[in-house]
Every structure is written in structure tokens, then in C-alpha cells.
PDB file of C-alpha atoms in Angstrom:
ATOM      1  CA  MET B 217      20.310   9.063   2.241  1.00 95.00           C
ATOM      2  CA  LYS B 218      20.605   5.662   0.867  1.00 97.00           C
ATOM      3  CA  TYR B 219      17.317   3.652   0.238  1.00 98.00           C
ATOM      4  CA  VAL B 220      17.166  -0.014  -0.588  1.00 98.00           C
ATOM      5  CA  LEU B 221      13.790  -0.644  -2.338  1.00 98.00           C
ATOM      6  CA  ALA B 222      12.040  -4.020  -2.762  1.00 98.00           C
ATOM      7  CA  GLY B 223       9.158  -4.115  -5.198  1.00 97.00           C
ATOM      8  CA  ALA B 224      10.654  -1.304  -7.277  1.00 95.00           C
ATOM      9  CA  SER B 225       9.109  -2.593 -10.454  1.00 94.00           C
ATOM     10  CA  GLY B 226       5.570  -2.184  -9.120  1.00 94.00           C
ATOM     11  CA  PHE B 227       3.313   0.920  -9.543  1.00 95.00           C
ATOM     12  CA  LEU B 228       4.256   2.257  -6.032  1.00 97.00           C
ATOM     13  CA  GLY B 229       7.811   1.207  -6.261  1.00 97.00           C
ATOM     14  CA  GLN B 230       8.466   2.897  -9.491  1.00 97.00           C
ATOM     15  CA  ALA B 231       6.765   6.123  -8.207  1.00 97.00           C
ATOM     16  CA  LEU B 232       8.811   6.117  -4.889  1.00 98.00           C
ATOM     17  CA  ALA B 233      11.985   5.404  -6.753  1.00 97.00           C
ATOM     18  CA  ARG B 234      11.410   8.398  -9.099  1.00 97.00           C
ATOM     19  CA  ASP B 235      10.507  10.688  -6.184  1.00 97.00           C
ATOM     20  CA  LEU B 236      13.558   9.713  -4.112  1.00 98.00           C
ATOM     21  CA  SER B 237      15.939  10.030  -7.100  1.00 97.00           C
ATOM     22  CA  ALA B 238      14.583  13.455  -7.929  1.00 97.00           C
ATOM     23  CA  ASP B 239      15.775  14.632  -4.580  1.00 96.00           C
ATOM     24  CA  ASN B 240      19.180  13.075  -5.099  1.00 96.00           C
ATOM     25  CA  HIS B 241      18.840  10.232  -2.733  1.00 97.00           C
ATOM     26  CA  ASP B 242      20.768   7.038  -3.549  1.00 97.00           C
ATOM     27  CA  VAL B 243      18.330   4.315  -4.517  1.00 97.00           C
ATOM     28  CA  ILE B 244      19.225   0.634  -4.726  1.00 97.00           C
ATOM     29  CA  ARG B 245      16.553  -1.550  -6.421  1.00 98.00           C
ATOM     30  CA  LEU B 246      16.390  -5.204  -5.377  1.00 98.00           C
ATOM     31  CA  VAL B 247      15.754  -7.440  -8.468  1.00 97.00           C
ATOM     32  CA  ARG B 248      15.421 -11.211  -8.822  1.00 95.00           C
ATOM     33  CA  ARG B 249      17.050 -11.239 -12.234  1.00 93.00           C
ATOM     34  CA  THR B 250      20.708 -10.448 -13.219  1.00 91.00           C
ATOM     35  CA  PRO B 251      21.336  -6.763 -12.378  1.00 90.00           C
ATOM     36  CA  SER B 252      21.545  -4.515 -15.493  1.00 85.00           C
ATOM     37  CA  GLY B 253      23.229  -1.611 -13.754  1.00 84.00           C
ATOM     38  CA  PRO B 254      24.909  -0.203 -10.569  1.00 86.00           C
ATOM     39  CA  GLY B 255      21.598   0.806  -9.194  1.00 93.00           C
ATOM     40  CA  GLU B 256      20.336  -2.809  -8.902  1.00 96.00           C
ATOM     41  CA  LEU B 257      21.138  -5.642  -6.538  1.00 97.00           C
ATOM     42  CA  ARG B 258      20.020  -9.170  -6.963  1.00 96.00           C
ATOM     43  CA  TRP B 259      18.112 -11.092  -4.174  1.00 97.00           C
ATOM     44  CA  ASP B 260      16.157 -14.215  -3.987  1.00 97.00           C
ATOM     45  CA  PRO B 261      13.487 -13.774  -1.127  1.00 97.00           C
ATOM     46  CA  ALA B 262      12.081 -17.249  -1.701  1.00 94.00           C
ATOM     47  CA  ARG B 263      15.501 -18.603  -0.546  1.00 95.00           C
ATOM     48  CA  GLY B 264      16.056 -15.804   1.971  1.00 96.00           C
ATOM     49  CA  GLU B 265      19.127 -14.685   0.002  1.00 96.00           C
ATOM     50  CA  LEU B 266      20.409 -11.092  -0.003  1.00 97.00           C
ATOM     51  CA  ASP B 267      23.949  -9.881  -0.252  1.00 94.00           C
ATOM     52  CA  LEU B 268      24.689  -7.984   2.961  1.00 96.00           C
ATOM     53  CA  ALA B 269      27.700  -6.148   1.518  1.00 95.00           C
ATOM     54  CA  GLY B 270      25.340  -4.563  -1.000  1.00 94.00           C
ATOM     55  CA  ILE B 271      23.067  -2.924   1.772  1.00 96.00           C
ATOM     56  CA  ALA B 272      25.754  -2.490   4.482  1.00 95.00           C
ATOM     57  CA  ASP B 273      25.575   1.379   4.346  1.00 95.00           C
ATOM     58  CA  ALA B 274      21.834   1.671   3.704  1.00 97.00           C
ATOM     59  CA  ASP B 275      19.803   4.176   5.857  1.00 97.00           C
ATOM     60  CA  VAL B 276      16.300   2.802   5.003  1.00 98.00           C
ATOM     61  CA  LEU B 277      15.095  -0.581   3.666  1.00 98.00           C
ATOM     62  CA  ILE B 278      11.630  -0.316   2.128  1.00 98.00           C
ATOM     63  CA  ASN B 279       9.543  -3.356   1.037  1.00 98.00           C
ATOM     64  CA  LEU B 280       6.714  -2.785  -1.452  1.00 98.00           C
ATOM     65  CA  ALA B 281       6.829  -6.246  -2.881  1.00 97.00           C
ATOM     66  CA  GLY B 282       3.665  -8.358  -2.956  1.00 95.00           C
ATOM     67  CA  ALA B 283       1.421 -10.070  -5.617  1.00 93.00           C
ATOM     68  CA  ASN B 284      -1.586  -8.203  -6.975  1.00 88.00           C
ATOM     69  CA  ILE B 285      -4.583  -8.361  -4.526  1.00 85.00           C
ATOM     70  CA  GLY B 286      -7.195  -7.291  -7.086  1.00 77.00           C
ATOM     71  CA  ARG B 287      -7.977 -10.831  -8.436  1.00 77.00           C
ATOM     72  CA  PRO B 288     -10.041 -13.796  -7.121  1.00 79.00           C
ATOM     73  CA  TRP B 289      -8.529 -15.287  -4.113  1.00 84.00           C
ATOM     74  CA  THR B 290      -8.343 -19.038  -5.069  1.00 88.00           C
ATOM     75  CA  PRO B 291      -6.647 -21.317  -2.641  1.00 90.00           C
ATOM     76  CA  THR B 292      -3.560 -21.392  -4.805  1.00 94.00           C
ATOM     77  CA  TYR B 293      -3.562 -17.583  -5.077  1.00 92.00           C
ATOM     78  CA  ARG B 294      -4.050 -17.015  -1.272  1.00 92.00           C
ATOM     79  CA  LYS B 295      -0.772 -18.790  -0.855  1.00 96.00           C
ATOM     80  CA  ILE B 296       0.979 -16.533  -3.352  1.00 96.00           C
ATOM     81  CA  LEU B 297      -0.612 -13.368  -1.775  1.00 95.00           C
ATOM     82  CA  ARG B 298       0.630 -14.323   1.601  1.00 96.00           C
ATOM     83  CA  GLU B 299       4.190 -15.730   0.741  1.00 97.00           C
ATOM     84  CA  SER B 300       5.007 -12.783  -1.670  1.00 96.00           C
ATOM     85  CA  ARG B 301       4.668 -10.447   1.246  1.00 97.00           C
ATOM     86  CA  VAL B 302       5.896 -12.585   4.152  1.00 97.00           C
ATOM     87  CA  THR B 303       9.127 -13.978   2.601  1.00 98.00           C
ATOM     88  CA  THR B 304      10.285 -10.540   1.224  1.00 98.00           C
ATOM     89  CA  THR B 305       9.735  -8.729   4.517  1.00 98.00           C
ATOM     90  CA  ALA B 306      11.363 -11.659   6.518  1.00 98.00           C
ATOM     91  CA  THR B 307      14.386 -11.609   4.252  1.00 98.00           C
ATOM     92  CA  LEU B 308      14.900  -7.977   4.695  1.00 98.00           C
ATOM     93  CA  ALA B 309      14.292  -8.169   8.340  1.00 98.00           C
ATOM     94  CA  ASN B 310      16.903 -10.899   8.849  1.00 98.00           C
ATOM     95  CA  ALA B 311      19.380  -9.057   6.615  1.00 98.00           C
ATOM     96  CA  ALA B 312      18.953  -5.864   8.637  1.00 98.00           C
ATOM     97  CA  ALA B 313      19.389  -7.650  11.851  1.00 97.00           C
ATOM     98  CA  GLN B 314      22.891  -8.705  10.784  1.00 97.00           C
ATOM     99  CA  LEU B 315      24.187  -5.328   9.711  1.00 97.00           C
ATOM    100  CA  ASP B 316      26.605  -3.420  11.879  1.00 95.00           C
ATOM    101  CA  LYS B 317      24.759  -0.042  10.926  1.00 94.00           C
ATOM    102  CA  ARG B 318      21.202  -0.741  11.733  1.00 95.00           C
ATOM    103  CA  PRO B 319      18.892   0.670   9.051  1.00 97.00           C
ATOM    104  CA  ALA B 320      15.184   1.546   9.408  1.00 98.00           C
ATOM    105  CA  LEU B 321      12.826  -0.958   7.818  1.00 98.00           C
ATOM    106  CA  VAL B 322       9.508   0.113   6.420  1.00 98.00           C
ATOM    107  CA  THR B 323       7.082  -2.355   4.804  1.00 98.00           C
ATOM    108  CA  GLN B 324       3.911  -1.765   2.917  1.00 97.00           C
ATOM    109  CA  SER B 325       0.821  -3.318   4.661  1.00 97.00           C
ATOM    110  CA  GLY B 326      -2.966  -2.786   4.418  1.00 95.00           C
ATOM    111  CA  VAL B 327      -6.032  -1.359   6.219  1.00 95.00           C
ATOM    112  CA  GLY B 328      -7.659  -4.804   5.444  1.00 92.00           C
ATOM    113  CA  GLY B 329      -5.846  -5.880   8.601  1.00 95.00           C
ATOM    114  CA  TYR B 330      -8.589  -4.388  10.698  1.00 96.00           C
ATOM    115  CA  GLY B 331     -11.261  -6.620   8.958  1.00 91.00           C
ATOM    116  CA  LEU B 332     -13.197  -6.293   5.742  1.00 83.00           C
ATOM    117  CA  ASP B 333     -16.376  -4.978   7.276  1.00 88.00           C
ATOM    118  CA  CYS B 334     -16.104  -2.816  10.412  1.00 92.00           C
ATOM    119  CA  GLY B 335     -19.244  -0.705   9.797  1.00 92.00           C
ATOM    120  CA  ASP B 336     -18.897   2.775  11.403  1.00 94.00           C
ATOM    121  CA  GLU B 337     -16.242   1.828  13.916  1.00 96.00           C
ATOM    122  CA  ILE B 338     -13.342   4.235  13.875  1.00 97.00           C
ATOM    123  CA  LEU B 339     -10.095   2.453  13.127  1.00 97.00           C
ATOM    124  CA  THR B 340      -6.851   3.752  14.479  1.00 98.00           C
ATOM    125  CA  GLU B 341      -3.420   2.216  14.813  1.00 98.00           C
ATOM    126  CA  ASP B 342      -4.446   1.149  18.390  1.00 97.00           C
ATOM    127  CA  SER B 343      -7.387  -0.873  17.035  1.00 97.00           C
ATOM    128  CA  PRO B 344      -6.864  -4.666  17.081  1.00 97.00           C
ATOM    129  CA  LEU B 345      -6.416  -6.584  13.967  1.00 96.00           C
ATOM    130  CA  GLY B 346      -9.586  -8.329  12.768  1.00 94.00           C
ATOM    131  CA  ASP B 347     -10.468 -11.734  11.512  1.00 91.00           C
ATOM    132  CA  GLY B 348     -10.345 -13.307   8.033  1.00 89.00           C
ATOM    133  CA  PHE B 349      -7.844 -13.967   5.336  1.00 90.00           C
ATOM    134  CA  LEU B 350      -6.500 -10.394   4.847  1.00 91.00           C
ATOM    135  CA  ALA B 351      -6.228  -9.734   8.506  1.00 93.00           C
ATOM    136  CA  GLU B 352      -4.173 -12.899   8.958  1.00 95.00           C
ATOM    137  CA  VAL B 353      -1.929 -11.896   5.998  1.00 95.00           C
ATOM    138  CA  VAL B 354      -1.279  -8.417   7.673  1.00 97.00           C
ATOM    139  CA  ARG B 355      -0.598 -10.162  11.011  1.00 97.00           C
ATOM    140  CA  VAL B 356       2.133 -12.395   9.748  1.00 97.00           C
ATOM    141  CA  TRP B 357       3.412  -9.746   7.321  1.00 97.00           C
ATOM    142  CA  GLU B 358       3.993  -7.287  10.014  1.00 98.00           C
ATOM    143  CA  GLY B 359       5.213 -10.024  12.331  1.00 97.00           C
ATOM    144  CA  ALA B 360       7.944 -10.838   9.783  1.00 98.00           C
ATOM    145  CA  LEU B 361       9.653  -7.481  10.863  1.00 98.00           C
ATOM    146  CA  GLU B 362      10.463  -8.905  14.300  1.00 98.00           C
ATOM    147  CA  PRO B 363      14.048  -9.969  13.734  1.00 98.00           C
ATOM    148  CA  ALA B 364      14.988  -6.442  12.788  1.00 98.00           C
ATOM    149  CA  ALA B 365      13.071  -4.964  15.716  1.00 98.00           C
ATOM    150  CA  ALA B 366      14.707  -7.370  18.111  1.00 98.00           C
ATOM    151  CA  ALA B 367      18.144  -6.345  16.770  1.00 97.00           C
ATOM    152  CA  GLY B 368      17.350  -2.650  17.445  1.00 97.00           C
ATOM    153  CA  CYS B 369      16.193  -1.487  14.057  1.00 98.00           C
ATOM    154  CA  ARG B 370      13.376   1.072  13.749  1.00 98.00           C
ATOM    155  CA  VAL B 371      10.561  -0.808  11.963  1.00 98.00           C
ATOM    156  CA  ALA B 372       7.203   0.496  10.580  1.00 98.00           C
ATOM    157  CA  SER B 373       4.388  -0.762   8.576  1.00 98.00           C
ATOM    158  CA  LEU B 374       2.270   1.459   6.245  1.00 98.00           C
ATOM    159  CA  ARG B 375      -1.417   0.359   6.581  1.00 98.00           C
ATOM    160  CA  THR B 376      -2.474   1.750   3.331  1.00 97.00           C
ATOM    161  CA  GLY B 377      -5.867   2.287   1.861  1.00 94.00           C
ATOM    162  CA  VAL B 378      -6.676   2.209  -1.935  1.00 92.00           C
ATOM    163  CA  VAL B 379      -4.016   4.373  -3.616  1.00 94.00           C
ATOM    164  CA  LEU B 380      -5.609   6.697  -6.306  1.00 93.00           C
ATOM    165  CA  ALA B 381      -3.679   7.822  -9.419  1.00 93.00           C
ATOM    166  CA  ARG B 382      -4.483   7.695 -12.997  1.00 89.00           C
ATOM    167  CA  LYS B 383      -2.268   4.584 -13.563  1.00 90.00           C
ATOM    168  CA  ALA B 384      -2.721   2.918 -10.396  1.00 90.00           C
ATOM    169  CA  PRO B 385      -4.006  -0.661 -10.791  1.00 86.00           C
ATOM    170  CA  ALA B 386      -6.724  -0.272  -8.152  1.00 83.00           C
ATOM    171  CA  PHE B 387      -7.936   2.936  -9.845  1.00 86.00           C
ATOM    172  CA  GLN B 388      -8.048   1.288 -13.181  1.00 86.00           C
ATOM    173  CA  LEU B 389     -10.205  -1.531 -11.775  1.00 81.00           C
ATOM    174  CA  LEU B 390     -12.552   1.012  -9.891  1.00 82.00           C
ATOM    175  CA  THR B 391     -12.965   3.163 -13.084  1.00 87.00           C
ATOM    176  CA  LEU B 392     -13.628   0.347 -15.513  1.00 84.00           C
ATOM    177  CA  PRO B 393     -17.441   0.496 -15.237  1.00 84.00           C
ATOM    178  CA  PHE B 394     -17.397   4.191 -15.517  1.00 86.00           C
ATOM    179  CA  ARG B 395     -15.559   4.055 -18.869  1.00 84.00           C
ATOM    180  CA  PHE B 396     -18.426   2.077 -20.267  1.00 84.00           C
ATOM    181  CA  GLY B 397     -21.056   4.504 -18.861  1.00 84.00           C
ATOM    182  CA  LEU B 398     -22.030   1.997 -16.120  1.00 82.00           C
ATOM    183  CA  GLY B 399     -20.389   3.517 -13.124  1.00 86.00           C
ATOM    184  CA  GLY B 400     -21.905   3.949  -9.683  1.00 88.00           C
ATOM    185  CA  ARG B 401     -21.644   2.871  -6.123  1.00 88.00           C
ATOM    186  CA  PHE B 402     -20.742  -0.636  -5.136  1.00 84.00           C
ATOM    187  CA  GLY B 403     -23.505  -2.379  -3.225  1.00 84.00           C
ATOM    188  CA  SER B 404     -25.303   0.092  -0.783  1.00 87.00           C
ATOM    189  CA  GLY B 405     -22.491   2.671  -1.164  1.00 91.00           C
ATOM    190  CA  LYS B 406     -22.956   3.447   2.634  1.00 92.00           C
ATOM    191  CA  GLN B 407     -19.692   1.585   3.434  1.00 93.00           C
ATOM    192  CA  TYR B 408     -16.520   3.550   4.251  1.00 95.00           C
ATOM    193  CA  PHE B 409     -14.042   3.257   1.480  1.00 92.00           C
ATOM    194  CA  PRO B 410     -10.455   4.102   2.687  1.00 94.00           C
ATOM    195  CA  VAL B 411      -8.397   5.955   0.028  1.00 94.00           C
ATOM    196  CA  VAL B 412      -5.383   8.060  -0.336  1.00 96.00           C
ATOM    197  CA  ALA B 413      -3.887  10.029  -3.315  1.00 96.00           C
ATOM    198  CA  LEU B 414      -0.507   8.878  -4.684  1.00 97.00           C
ATOM    199  CA  THR B 415       1.146  12.168  -3.811  1.00 97.00           C
ATOM    200  CA  ASP B 416       0.126  11.958  -0.219  1.00 98.00           C
ATOM    201  CA  TRP B 417       1.153   8.255  -0.105  1.00 98.00           C
ATOM    202  CA  LEU B 418       4.593   9.164  -1.371  1.00 98.00           C
ATOM    203  CA  ARG B 419       4.983  11.971   1.208  1.00 98.00           C
ATOM    204  CA  ALA B 420       3.778   9.648   3.975  1.00 98.00           C
ATOM    205  CA  ALA B 421       6.152   6.840   3.091  1.00 98.00           C
ATOM    206  CA  ARG B 422       9.007   9.353   3.073  1.00 97.00           C
ATOM    207  CA  PHE B 423       7.757  10.956   6.317  1.00 98.00           C
ATOM    208  CA  VAL B 424       7.691   7.504   8.063  1.00 98.00           C
ATOM    209  CA  ALA B 425      11.191   6.715   6.620  1.00 95.00           C
ATOM    210  CA  ASP B 426      12.768   9.954   7.687  1.00 93.00           C
ATOM    211  CA  GLU B 427      11.134  10.600  11.012  1.00 92.00           C
ATOM    212  CA  ASN B 428      11.299   8.534  14.244  1.00 88.00           C
ATOM    213  CA  LEU B 429       7.948   6.833  13.683  1.00 95.00           C
ATOM    214  CA  SER B 430       7.587   2.997  14.277  1.00 97.00           C
ATOM    215  CA  GLY B 431       4.935   0.383  14.453  1.00 98.00           C
ATOM    216  CA  PRO B 432       1.693   0.497  12.318  1.00 98.00           C
ATOM    217  CA  VAL B 433       0.929   3.751  10.545  1.00 98.00           C
ATOM    218  CA  ASN B 434      -2.482   4.229   8.735  1.00 98.00           C
ATOM    219  CA  VAL B 435      -2.122   5.815   5.311  1.00 98.00           C
ATOM    220  CA  THR B 436      -5.490   7.176   4.356  1.00 97.00           C
ATOM    221  CA  ILE B 437      -7.273  10.487   3.887  1.00 97.00           C
ATOM    222  CA  PRO B 438      -8.155  11.987   7.307  1.00 97.00           C
ATOM    223  CA  THR B 439     -11.834  12.480   6.470  1.00 96.00           C
ATOM    224  CA  PRO B 440     -13.193   8.974   5.518  1.00 95.00           C
ATOM    225  CA  ALA B 441     -15.451   8.848   2.493  1.00 94.00           C
ATOM    226  CA  THR B 442     -18.304   6.464   1.678  1.00 95.00           C
ATOM    227  CA  ASN B 443     -18.207   4.325  -1.281  1.00 91.00           C
ATOM    228  CA  ALA B 444     -20.934   6.420  -2.768  1.00 93.00           C
ATOM    229  CA  GLU B 445     -18.964   9.506  -2.391  1.00 94.00           C
ATOM    230  CA  VAL B 446     -15.920   7.987  -3.921  1.00 92.00           C
ATOM    231  CA  ALA B 447     -18.027   6.804  -6.927  1.00 91.00           C
ATOM    232  CA  GLN B 448     -19.461  10.338  -7.356  1.00 93.00           C
ATOM    233  CA  ALA B 449     -15.994  11.875  -7.257  1.00 92.00           C
ATOM    234  CA  ILE B 450     -14.635   9.332  -9.832  1.00 90.00           C
ATOM    235  CA  GLY B 451     -17.718  10.121 -12.190  1.00 91.00           C
ATOM    236  CA  VAL B 452     -16.936  13.897 -11.917  1.00 92.00           C
ATOM    237  CA  ALA B 453     -13.195  13.295 -12.615  1.00 89.00           C
ATOM    238  CA  LEU B 454     -13.957  11.041 -15.698  1.00 90.00           C
ATOM    239  CA  HIS B 455     -16.917  13.170 -16.914  1.00 90.00           C
ATOM    240  CA  ARG B 456     -19.062  10.161 -16.680  1.00 89.00           C
ATOM    241  CA  PRO B 457     -22.500   9.377 -15.002  1.00 87.00           C
ATOM    242  CA  ALA B 458     -22.270   7.626 -11.649  1.00 85.00           C
ATOM    243  CA  LEU B 459     -25.890   6.500 -11.488  1.00 85.00           C
ATOM    244  CA  ILE B 460     -25.871   2.703 -11.994  1.00 85.00           C
ATOM    245  CA  PRO B 461     -25.138   0.873  -8.751  1.00 83.00           C
ATOM    246  CA  VAL B 462     -23.130  -2.336  -9.085  1.00 77.00           C
ATOM    247  CA  PRO B 463     -25.016  -5.152  -7.096  1.00 77.00           C
ATOM    248  CA  GLY B 464     -23.051  -6.769  -4.257  1.00 74.00           C
ATOM    249  CA  ALA B 465     -24.260 -10.169  -5.339  1.00 75.00           C
ATOM    250  CA  LEU B 466     -22.922  -9.739  -8.879  1.00 71.00           C
ATOM    251  CA  MET B 467     -19.599  -8.557  -7.313  1.00 68.00           C
ATOM    252  CA  ARG B 468     -19.282 -11.515  -5.072  1.00 69.00           C
ATOM    253  CA  LEU B 469     -20.125 -13.832  -8.041  1.00 69.00           C
ATOM    254  CA  ALA B 470     -17.506 -12.333 -10.250  1.00 65.00           C
ATOM    255  CA  LEU B 471     -14.656 -11.556  -7.591  1.00 66.00           C
ATOM    256  CA  GLY B 472     -15.259 -14.099  -4.830  1.00 66.00           C
ATOM    257  CA  GLU B 473     -14.032 -13.111  -1.493  1.00 64.00           C
ATOM    258  CA  PHE B 474     -12.081 -10.102  -2.930  1.00 66.00           C
ATOM    259  CA  ALA B 475     -15.446  -8.393  -3.424  1.00 67.00           C
ATOM    260  CA  TRP B 476     -15.594  -7.771   0.327  1.00 65.00           C
ATOM    261  CA  GLU B 477     -12.559  -5.388  -0.235  1.00 69.00           C
ATOM    262  CA  LEU B 478     -14.891  -3.141  -2.214  1.00 72.00           C
ATOM    263  CA  LEU B 479     -18.180  -3.985  -0.345  1.00 74.00           C
ATOM    264  CA  GLY B 480     -17.027  -3.873   3.275  1.00 83.00           C
ATOM    265  CA  SER B 481     -16.765  -0.793   5.516  1.00 91.00           C
ATOM    266  CA  ASN B 482     -13.395   0.417   6.798  1.00 94.00           C
ATOM    267  CA  ARG B 483     -13.327   3.843   8.518  1.00 96.00           C
ATOM    268  CA  THR B 484      -9.569   4.205   8.983  1.00 97.00           C
ATOM    269  CA  LEU B 485      -8.072   7.430  10.461  1.00 98.00           C
ATOM    270  CA  PRO B 486      -4.250   8.319   9.944  1.00 98.00           C
ATOM    271  CA  THR B 487      -3.922   9.231  13.700  1.00 98.00           C
ATOM    272  CA  ARG B 488      -0.387   8.501  14.002  1.00 98.00           C
ATOM    273  CA  LEU B 489       0.833  10.579  11.009  1.00 98.00           C
ATOM    274  CA  GLU B 490      -1.294  13.577  12.071  1.00 97.00           C
ATOM    275  CA  SER B 491      -0.185  13.417  15.702  1.00 97.00           C
ATOM    276  CA  ASN B 492       3.396  13.582  14.461  1.00 97.00           C
ATOM    277  CA  GLY B 493       2.817  16.668  12.387  1.00 96.00           C
ATOM    278  CA  PHE B 494       2.006  15.258   9.042  1.00 97.00           C
ATOM    279  CA  THR B 495      -0.532  17.211   7.117  1.00 94.00           C
TER     280      THR B 495
END
């Protein structure tokens, strides 16, 4: 198959490109600079520009582009977070809608769309999107798929939890206190903390791309873990103690509203994946 990949320079993009190439799929990476080889195609999502001829025979378009969410959300950075996701998705959706051969279009999304603190509520793809900044980003991010859907393309959004892998940016952030011997739960530790291993994220992304799935698809482990359980597992993996809780007030002071990504509770289940045979 031929995949066109936006966000190929990021952690997930690099991993997915390697995984697809290892299985002899054709991967075209969208870049904003001058292409350096035949596997690259220039685009300018800020201007909505993408060469249709370069993607005319694509089977799947995948958007993993987006500014790093793990930093304080200043008013300026909020705009960057939003626009980096919406403009890239919209550019791909508008391009897909103009092609004679309609490709599938899959975009990354986030479980934060359900709201940052949902307590013990079980969240599936049928749950409504919540309130707050992240929920609004997810709403317009996934809404940017509409031109492709209206043109008859199959569209799907991967509502992903925190991806865990040794070099994953989120994992590096989570493990930083542990590396100094100060690791432990965040806040009360009772909040549900949606995670997924990189291996399973890769399998899920390809499953959604290959199978006839559309709409939102939760990508998390099927047995939700609490923040305290995740902290304990990280401590075991790093051979570090996990005894010192990080106060919620300190996290909010240091990280602002982003702290709720770590302190809120999100009990998300991958219902659509499992009901379609994904293990």
C-alpha cells in the first residue's frame, strides 16, 4: 500500500514510517522544507498547499502533525497547539476530497477530548466530547476531516492516551522525577491515567488504516490503570523508588493548565478496536 504521512519527523511519525517500510509499504513523508529524496513531498499546511499529483495514488493519508502538548499553555501557545493540528488535517482533507481515487484519511487525536477530569465515568467512542481547551481542540481537529468525509473518503481519528516507550517525549517527562529518586504518584494517584504502549499504538494505527473503521477510535490499554499504578510500574521498570507523591498544587504552579492532563481522571476504553477484533 501507499501511505502519505504528515508529522513524519515526530516520535510517532518516525516509528510508524519505520514500521510500514519494514513491511515493504511505500511511505511518502510530507515535509515543509525542500525535499531531499524521492520519499519526500513538500507541502505548506499554513497556506493549505499540497501537490495533488504527488498523492494521487495514495491508499491512506495519516496526519500525526501537531505541536508538543507537554509544556505550559500560554495564550500564544494555545493558538499554536490548535492551529498545528487543525490546519494540517484540513489541508489533507481538502486534498483527499479532490482526488479521483479516494484515500482513507486517519488523524491522530486525543482522549483529552472527553474532558480533563471525568472521575470514574467509563468513556467510550459514544461518549460526548467534554468542555475545556483540549476538548475544543479535539472538536475542531476532528471536524477538519469533514471535507474528505463529505467527498466519500473513509475518515478516522485516533483518540490516543499517553504513549509509553523509552524515547517517547511523554515518557521522558513522566520519568524525570524518578531518575532523581523523587518519583511517585501525581496528586492523589486515584485518578485514571490512560496509557498505551508504542507497539500497540503502531498496531492500532495500522489496523484502523487497513480495516473498514471510521469515526473516533480510542487507543488505550483495555484495563484502565490509576496514576498510582502507573507510577508504581514506572518505578519497577526504572529500578527506582515510587514513594514520594508530587503535590498537585506544585504541578499546577509549574505547568499551569497542562497539569490537569496529569492530575485529571480519564477512564477510556478501546471499545471500537476490541469490537472489531483487535487484541
